[in-house]
PDB file of C-alpha atoms in Angstrom:
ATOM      1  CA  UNK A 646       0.000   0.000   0.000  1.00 85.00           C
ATOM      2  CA  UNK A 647       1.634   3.227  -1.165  1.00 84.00           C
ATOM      3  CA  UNK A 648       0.904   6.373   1.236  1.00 91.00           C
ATOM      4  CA  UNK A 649       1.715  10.046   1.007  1.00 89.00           C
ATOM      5  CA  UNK A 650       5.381  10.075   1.475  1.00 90.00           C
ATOM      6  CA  UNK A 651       5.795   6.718  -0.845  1.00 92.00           C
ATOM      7  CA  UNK A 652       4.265   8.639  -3.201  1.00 93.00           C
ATOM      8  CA  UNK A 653       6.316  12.010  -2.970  1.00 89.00           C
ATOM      9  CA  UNK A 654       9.724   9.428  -2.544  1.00 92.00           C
ATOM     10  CA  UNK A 655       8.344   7.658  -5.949  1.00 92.00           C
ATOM     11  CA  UNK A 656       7.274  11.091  -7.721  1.00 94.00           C
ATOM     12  CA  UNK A 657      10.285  13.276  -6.759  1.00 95.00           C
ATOM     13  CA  UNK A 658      12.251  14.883 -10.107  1.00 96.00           C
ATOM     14  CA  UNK A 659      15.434  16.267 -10.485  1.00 95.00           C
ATOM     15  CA  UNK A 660      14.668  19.402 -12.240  1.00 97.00           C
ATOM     16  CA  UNK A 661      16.872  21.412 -14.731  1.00 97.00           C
ATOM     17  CA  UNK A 662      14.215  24.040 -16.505  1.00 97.00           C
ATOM     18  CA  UNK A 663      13.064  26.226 -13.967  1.00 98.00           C
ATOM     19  CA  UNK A 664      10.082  28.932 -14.247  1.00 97.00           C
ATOM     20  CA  UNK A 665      11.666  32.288 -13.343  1.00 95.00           C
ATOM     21  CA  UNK A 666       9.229  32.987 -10.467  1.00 97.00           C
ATOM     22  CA  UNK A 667      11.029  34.218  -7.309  1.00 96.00           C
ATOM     23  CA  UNK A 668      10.647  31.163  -4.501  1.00 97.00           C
ATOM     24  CA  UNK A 669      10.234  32.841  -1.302  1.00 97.00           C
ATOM     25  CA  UNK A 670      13.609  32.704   1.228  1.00 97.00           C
ATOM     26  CA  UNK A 671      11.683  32.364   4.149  1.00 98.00           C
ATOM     27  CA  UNK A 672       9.907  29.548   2.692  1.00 98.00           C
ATOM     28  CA  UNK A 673      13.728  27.548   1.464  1.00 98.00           C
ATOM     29  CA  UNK A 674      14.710  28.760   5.285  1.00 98.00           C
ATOM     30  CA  UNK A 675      11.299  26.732   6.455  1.00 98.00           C
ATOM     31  CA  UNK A 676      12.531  23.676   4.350  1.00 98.00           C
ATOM     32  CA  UNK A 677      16.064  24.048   6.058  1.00 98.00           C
ATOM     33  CA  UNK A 678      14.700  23.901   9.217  1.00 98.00           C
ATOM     34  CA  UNK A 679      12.522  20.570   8.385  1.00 98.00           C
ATOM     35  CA  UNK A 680      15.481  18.797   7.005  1.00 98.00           C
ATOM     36  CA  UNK A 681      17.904  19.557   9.566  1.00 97.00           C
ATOM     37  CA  UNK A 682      16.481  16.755  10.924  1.00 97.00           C
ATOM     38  CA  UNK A 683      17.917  13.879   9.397  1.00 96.00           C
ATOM     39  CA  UNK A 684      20.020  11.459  11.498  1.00 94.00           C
ATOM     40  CA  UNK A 685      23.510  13.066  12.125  1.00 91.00           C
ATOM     41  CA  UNK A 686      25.950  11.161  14.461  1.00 86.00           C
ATOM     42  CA  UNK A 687      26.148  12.917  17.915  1.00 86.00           C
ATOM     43  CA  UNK A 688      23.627  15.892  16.276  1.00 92.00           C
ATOM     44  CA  UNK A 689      26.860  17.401  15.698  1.00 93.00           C
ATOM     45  CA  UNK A 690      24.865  18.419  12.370  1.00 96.00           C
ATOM     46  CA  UNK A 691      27.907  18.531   9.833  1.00 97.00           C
ATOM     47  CA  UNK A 692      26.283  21.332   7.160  1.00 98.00           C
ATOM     48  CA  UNK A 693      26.287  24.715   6.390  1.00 98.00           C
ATOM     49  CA  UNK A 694      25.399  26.667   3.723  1.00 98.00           C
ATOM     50  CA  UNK A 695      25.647  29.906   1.122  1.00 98.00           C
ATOM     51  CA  UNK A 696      22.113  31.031  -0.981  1.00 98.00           C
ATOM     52  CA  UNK A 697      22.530  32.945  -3.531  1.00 98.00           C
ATOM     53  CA  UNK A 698      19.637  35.123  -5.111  1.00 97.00           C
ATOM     54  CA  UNK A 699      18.664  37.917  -6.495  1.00 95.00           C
ATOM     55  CA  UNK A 700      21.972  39.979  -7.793  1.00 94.00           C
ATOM     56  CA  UNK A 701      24.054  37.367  -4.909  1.00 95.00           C
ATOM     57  CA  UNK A 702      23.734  34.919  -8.209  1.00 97.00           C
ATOM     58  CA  UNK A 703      26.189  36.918  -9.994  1.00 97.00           C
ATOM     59  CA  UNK A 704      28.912  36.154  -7.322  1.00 97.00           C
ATOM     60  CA  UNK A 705      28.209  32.368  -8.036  1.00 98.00           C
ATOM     61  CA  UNK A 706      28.378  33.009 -11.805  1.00 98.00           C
ATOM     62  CA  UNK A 707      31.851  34.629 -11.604  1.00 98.00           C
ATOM     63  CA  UNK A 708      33.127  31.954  -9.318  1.00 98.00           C
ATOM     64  CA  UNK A 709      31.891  29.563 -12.398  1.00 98.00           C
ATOM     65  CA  UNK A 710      33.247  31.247 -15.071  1.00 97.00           C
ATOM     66  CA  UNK A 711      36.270  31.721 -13.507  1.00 97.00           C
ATOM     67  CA  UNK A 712      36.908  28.320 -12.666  1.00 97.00           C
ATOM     68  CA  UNK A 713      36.181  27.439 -16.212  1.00 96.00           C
ATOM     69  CA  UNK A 714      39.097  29.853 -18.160  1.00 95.00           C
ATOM     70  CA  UNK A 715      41.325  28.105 -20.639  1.00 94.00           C
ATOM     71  CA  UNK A 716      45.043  28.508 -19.553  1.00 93.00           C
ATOM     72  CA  UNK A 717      45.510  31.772 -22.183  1.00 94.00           C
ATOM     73  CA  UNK A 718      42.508  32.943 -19.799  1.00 93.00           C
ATOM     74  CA  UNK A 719      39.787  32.623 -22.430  1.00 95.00           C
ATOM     75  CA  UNK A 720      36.082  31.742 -21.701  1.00 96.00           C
ATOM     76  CA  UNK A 721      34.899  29.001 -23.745  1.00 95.00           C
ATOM     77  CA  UNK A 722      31.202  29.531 -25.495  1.00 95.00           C
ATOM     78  CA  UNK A 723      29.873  26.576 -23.630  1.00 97.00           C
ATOM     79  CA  UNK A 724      30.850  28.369 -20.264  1.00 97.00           C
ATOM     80  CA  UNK A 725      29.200  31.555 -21.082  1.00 97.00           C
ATOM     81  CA  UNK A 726      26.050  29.179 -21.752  1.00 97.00           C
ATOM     82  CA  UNK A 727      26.231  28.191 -18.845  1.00 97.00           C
ATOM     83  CA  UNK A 728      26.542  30.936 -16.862  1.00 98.00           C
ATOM     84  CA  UNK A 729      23.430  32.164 -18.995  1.00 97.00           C
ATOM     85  CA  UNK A 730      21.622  28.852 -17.817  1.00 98.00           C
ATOM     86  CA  UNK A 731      22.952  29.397 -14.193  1.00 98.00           C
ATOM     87  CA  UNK A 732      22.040  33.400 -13.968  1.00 98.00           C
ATOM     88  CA  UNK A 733      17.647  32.273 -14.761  1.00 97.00           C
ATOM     89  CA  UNK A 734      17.554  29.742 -12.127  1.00 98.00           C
ATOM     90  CA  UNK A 735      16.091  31.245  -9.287  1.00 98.00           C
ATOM     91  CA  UNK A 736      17.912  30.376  -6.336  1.00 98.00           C
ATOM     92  CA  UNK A 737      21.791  28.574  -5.499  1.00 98.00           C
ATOM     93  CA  UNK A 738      22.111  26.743  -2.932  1.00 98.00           C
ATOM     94  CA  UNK A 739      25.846  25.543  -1.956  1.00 98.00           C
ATOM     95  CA  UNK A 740      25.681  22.427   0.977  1.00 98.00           C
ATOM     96  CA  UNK A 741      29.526  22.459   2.272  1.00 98.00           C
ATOM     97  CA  UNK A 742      30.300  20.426   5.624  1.00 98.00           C
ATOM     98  CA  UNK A 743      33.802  20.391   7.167  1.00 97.00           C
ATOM     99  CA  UNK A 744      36.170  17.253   5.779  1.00 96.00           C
ATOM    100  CA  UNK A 745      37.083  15.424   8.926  1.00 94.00           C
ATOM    101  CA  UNK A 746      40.703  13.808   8.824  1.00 95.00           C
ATOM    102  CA  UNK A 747      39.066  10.490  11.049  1.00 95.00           C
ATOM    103  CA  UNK A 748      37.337   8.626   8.030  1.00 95.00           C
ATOM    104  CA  UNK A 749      34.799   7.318  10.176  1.00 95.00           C
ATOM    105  CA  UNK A 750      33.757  10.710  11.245  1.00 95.00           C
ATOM    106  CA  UNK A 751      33.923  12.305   7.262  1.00 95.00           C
ATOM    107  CA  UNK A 752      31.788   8.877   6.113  1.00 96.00           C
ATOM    108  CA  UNK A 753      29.280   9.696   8.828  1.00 96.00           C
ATOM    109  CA  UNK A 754      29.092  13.781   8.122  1.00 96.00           C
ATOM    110  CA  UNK A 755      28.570  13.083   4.552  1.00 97.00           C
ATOM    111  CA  UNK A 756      25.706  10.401   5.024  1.00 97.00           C
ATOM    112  CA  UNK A 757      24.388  13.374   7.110  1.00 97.00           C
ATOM    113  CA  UNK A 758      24.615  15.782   4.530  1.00 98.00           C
ATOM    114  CA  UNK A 759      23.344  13.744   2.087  1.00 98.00           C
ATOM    115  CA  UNK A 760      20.178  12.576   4.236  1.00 97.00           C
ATOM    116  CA  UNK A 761      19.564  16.219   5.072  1.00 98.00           C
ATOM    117  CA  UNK A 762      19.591  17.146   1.281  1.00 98.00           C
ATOM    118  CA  UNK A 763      17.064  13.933   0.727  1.00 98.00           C
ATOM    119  CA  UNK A 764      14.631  15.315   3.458  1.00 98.00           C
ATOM    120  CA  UNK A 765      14.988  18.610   1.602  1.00 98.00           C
ATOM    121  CA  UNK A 766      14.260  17.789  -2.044  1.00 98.00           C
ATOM    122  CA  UNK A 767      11.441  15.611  -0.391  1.00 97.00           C
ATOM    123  CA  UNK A 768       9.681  18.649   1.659  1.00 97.00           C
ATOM    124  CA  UNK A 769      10.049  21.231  -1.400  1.00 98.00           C
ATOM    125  CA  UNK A 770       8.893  18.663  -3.325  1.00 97.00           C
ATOM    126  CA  UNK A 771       5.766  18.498  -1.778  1.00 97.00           C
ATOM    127  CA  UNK A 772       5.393  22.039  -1.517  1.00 97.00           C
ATOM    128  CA  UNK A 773       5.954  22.452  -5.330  1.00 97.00           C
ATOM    129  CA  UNK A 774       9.700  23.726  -5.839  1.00 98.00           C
ATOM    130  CA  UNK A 775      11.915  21.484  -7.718  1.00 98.00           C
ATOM    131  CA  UNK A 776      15.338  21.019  -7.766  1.00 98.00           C
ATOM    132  CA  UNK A 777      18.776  19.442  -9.081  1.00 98.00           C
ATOM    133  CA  UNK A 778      21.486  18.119  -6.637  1.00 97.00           C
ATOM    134  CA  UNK A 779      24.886  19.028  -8.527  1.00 96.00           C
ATOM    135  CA  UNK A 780      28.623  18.047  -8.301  1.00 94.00           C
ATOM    136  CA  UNK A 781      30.095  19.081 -11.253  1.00 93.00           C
ATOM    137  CA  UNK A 782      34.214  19.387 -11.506  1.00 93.00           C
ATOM    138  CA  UNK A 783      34.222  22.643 -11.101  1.00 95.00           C
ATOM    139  CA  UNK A 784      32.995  22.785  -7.567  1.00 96.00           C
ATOM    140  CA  UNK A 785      36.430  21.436  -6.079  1.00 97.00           C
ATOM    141  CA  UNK A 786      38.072  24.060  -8.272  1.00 97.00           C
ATOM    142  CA  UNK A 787      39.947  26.022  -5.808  1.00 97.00           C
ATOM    143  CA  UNK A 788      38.409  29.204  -8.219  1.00 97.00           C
ATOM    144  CA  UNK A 789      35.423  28.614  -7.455  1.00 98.00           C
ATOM    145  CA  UNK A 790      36.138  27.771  -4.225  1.00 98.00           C
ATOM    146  CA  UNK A 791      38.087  30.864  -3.154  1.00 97.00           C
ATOM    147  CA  UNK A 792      35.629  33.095  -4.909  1.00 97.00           C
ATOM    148  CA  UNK A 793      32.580  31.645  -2.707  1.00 98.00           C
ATOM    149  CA  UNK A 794      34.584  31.704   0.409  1.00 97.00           C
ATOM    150  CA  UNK A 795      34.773  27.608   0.873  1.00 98.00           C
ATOM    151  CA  UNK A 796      38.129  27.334   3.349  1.00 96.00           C
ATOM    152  CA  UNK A 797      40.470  24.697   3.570  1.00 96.00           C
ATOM    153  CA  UNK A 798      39.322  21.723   5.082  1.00 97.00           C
ATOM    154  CA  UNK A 799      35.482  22.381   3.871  1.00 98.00           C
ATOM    155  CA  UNK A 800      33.934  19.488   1.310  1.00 98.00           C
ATOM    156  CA  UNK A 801      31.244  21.401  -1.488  1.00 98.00           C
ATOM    157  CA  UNK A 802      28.791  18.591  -1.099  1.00 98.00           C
ATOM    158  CA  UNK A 803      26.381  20.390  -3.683  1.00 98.00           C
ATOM    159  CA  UNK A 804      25.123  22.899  -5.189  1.00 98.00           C
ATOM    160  CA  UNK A 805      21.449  23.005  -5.270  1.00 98.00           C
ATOM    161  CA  UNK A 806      19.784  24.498  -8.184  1.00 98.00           C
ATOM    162  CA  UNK A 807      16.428  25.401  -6.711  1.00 98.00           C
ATOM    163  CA  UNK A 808      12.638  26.849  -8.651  1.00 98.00           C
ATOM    164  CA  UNK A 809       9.949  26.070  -9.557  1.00 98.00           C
ATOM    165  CA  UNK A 810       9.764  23.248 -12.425  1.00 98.00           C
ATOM    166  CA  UNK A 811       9.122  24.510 -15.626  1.00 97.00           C
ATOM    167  CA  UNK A 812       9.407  20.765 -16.721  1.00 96.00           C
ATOM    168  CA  UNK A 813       9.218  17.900 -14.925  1.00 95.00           C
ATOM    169  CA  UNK A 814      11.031  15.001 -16.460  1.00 95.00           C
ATOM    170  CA  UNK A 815       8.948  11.641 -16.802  1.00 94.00           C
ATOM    171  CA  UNK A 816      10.026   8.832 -14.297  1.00 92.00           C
ATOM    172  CA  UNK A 817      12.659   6.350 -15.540  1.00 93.00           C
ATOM    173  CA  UNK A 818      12.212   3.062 -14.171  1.00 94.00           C
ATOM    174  CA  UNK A 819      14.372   1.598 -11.277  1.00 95.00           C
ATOM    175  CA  UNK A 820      15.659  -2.026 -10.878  1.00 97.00           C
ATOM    176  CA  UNK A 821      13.363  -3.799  -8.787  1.00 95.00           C
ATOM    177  CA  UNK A 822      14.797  -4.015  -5.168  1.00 96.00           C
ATOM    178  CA  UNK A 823      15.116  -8.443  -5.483  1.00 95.00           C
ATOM    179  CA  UNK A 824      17.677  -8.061  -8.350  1.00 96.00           C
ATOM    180  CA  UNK A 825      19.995  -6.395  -6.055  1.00 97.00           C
ATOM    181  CA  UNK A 826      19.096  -7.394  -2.653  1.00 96.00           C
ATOM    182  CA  UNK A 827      20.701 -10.989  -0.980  1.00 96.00           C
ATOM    183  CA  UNK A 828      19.239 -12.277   1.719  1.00 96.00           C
ATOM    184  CA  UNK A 829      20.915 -14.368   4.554  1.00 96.00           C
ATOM    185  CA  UNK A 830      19.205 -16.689   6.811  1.00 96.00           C
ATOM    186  CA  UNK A 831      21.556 -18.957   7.988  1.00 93.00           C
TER     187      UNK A 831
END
């Protein structure tokens, strides 16, 4: 029996074309605040995080294209694209958390991160406002990096492209679960 949140899990889209309606801050801070609550070892909660909006994009934009020069210090056509692309979508959202040297502690920090960033393409989901969970190359550019104020010893987990879907992308089917799942009795 499928409920509400089956449904939103099963429904849920990555979205790249975005509507340029503004999406209300308060409302992304709201969204924060619900998926803060993922399971984090010791609630040590291992995330913060930069928005950009508004004319705070272009700072993102110029960390891109910057990261993205050709060694004579050119910017290719595709980049400017890009930045094009980038500079429409309504809000950036960059997810960094700090990169622990113990490799237990970094492997649980990141499953927190990553749970947190579930909860909150889950809860904007239902509320309407899509979104695309990104980790290009470019984001552990130390460019980029320096130009958005990431500091040694921070991991970019994502950046969060965040609006309201202009398209929503049909489902592609997943491998059922018994294909990949071994069970041991004995």
């Amino acid at each position: 029996m499928i409920n509400a949140i089956d449904q939103n899990i099963i429904e849920r889209r990555s979205i790249k074309k975005f509507k340029a309606d503004a999406v209300d801050l308060e409302e992304i801070i709201e969204l924060l605040n619900v998926a803060k609550w993922a399971p984090n070892h010791k609630v040590n909660e291992p995330w913060r995080f930069q928005l950009y909006t508004d004319a705070g994009k272009e700072k993102f934009v110029q960390a891109f294209i910057e990261s993205m020069l050709t060694p004579d210090g050119e910017t290719p056509p595709k980049v400017l694209n890009k930045a094009d692309y980038f500079r429409s979508i309504p809000l950036h959202l960059v997810v960094i958390m700090p990169e622990d040297p113990r490799q237990r502690r970094w492997d649980e920090d990141y499953g927190a991160v990553s749970s947190m960033l579930q909860n909150f393409q889950l809860a904007a989901w239902e509320r309407g406002i899509g979104m695309i969970w990104r980790s290009n190359d470019w984001i552990y550019n130390p460019v980029f990096r320096e130009a958005i104020g990431v500091k040694p010893g921070e991991k970019i987990v994502a950046t969060m492209m965040i609006g309201y879907p202009a398209h929503v992308p049909t489902k592609q089917e997943r491998t059922d679960i018994r294909e990949k799942l071994t069970i041991i009795s004995e």
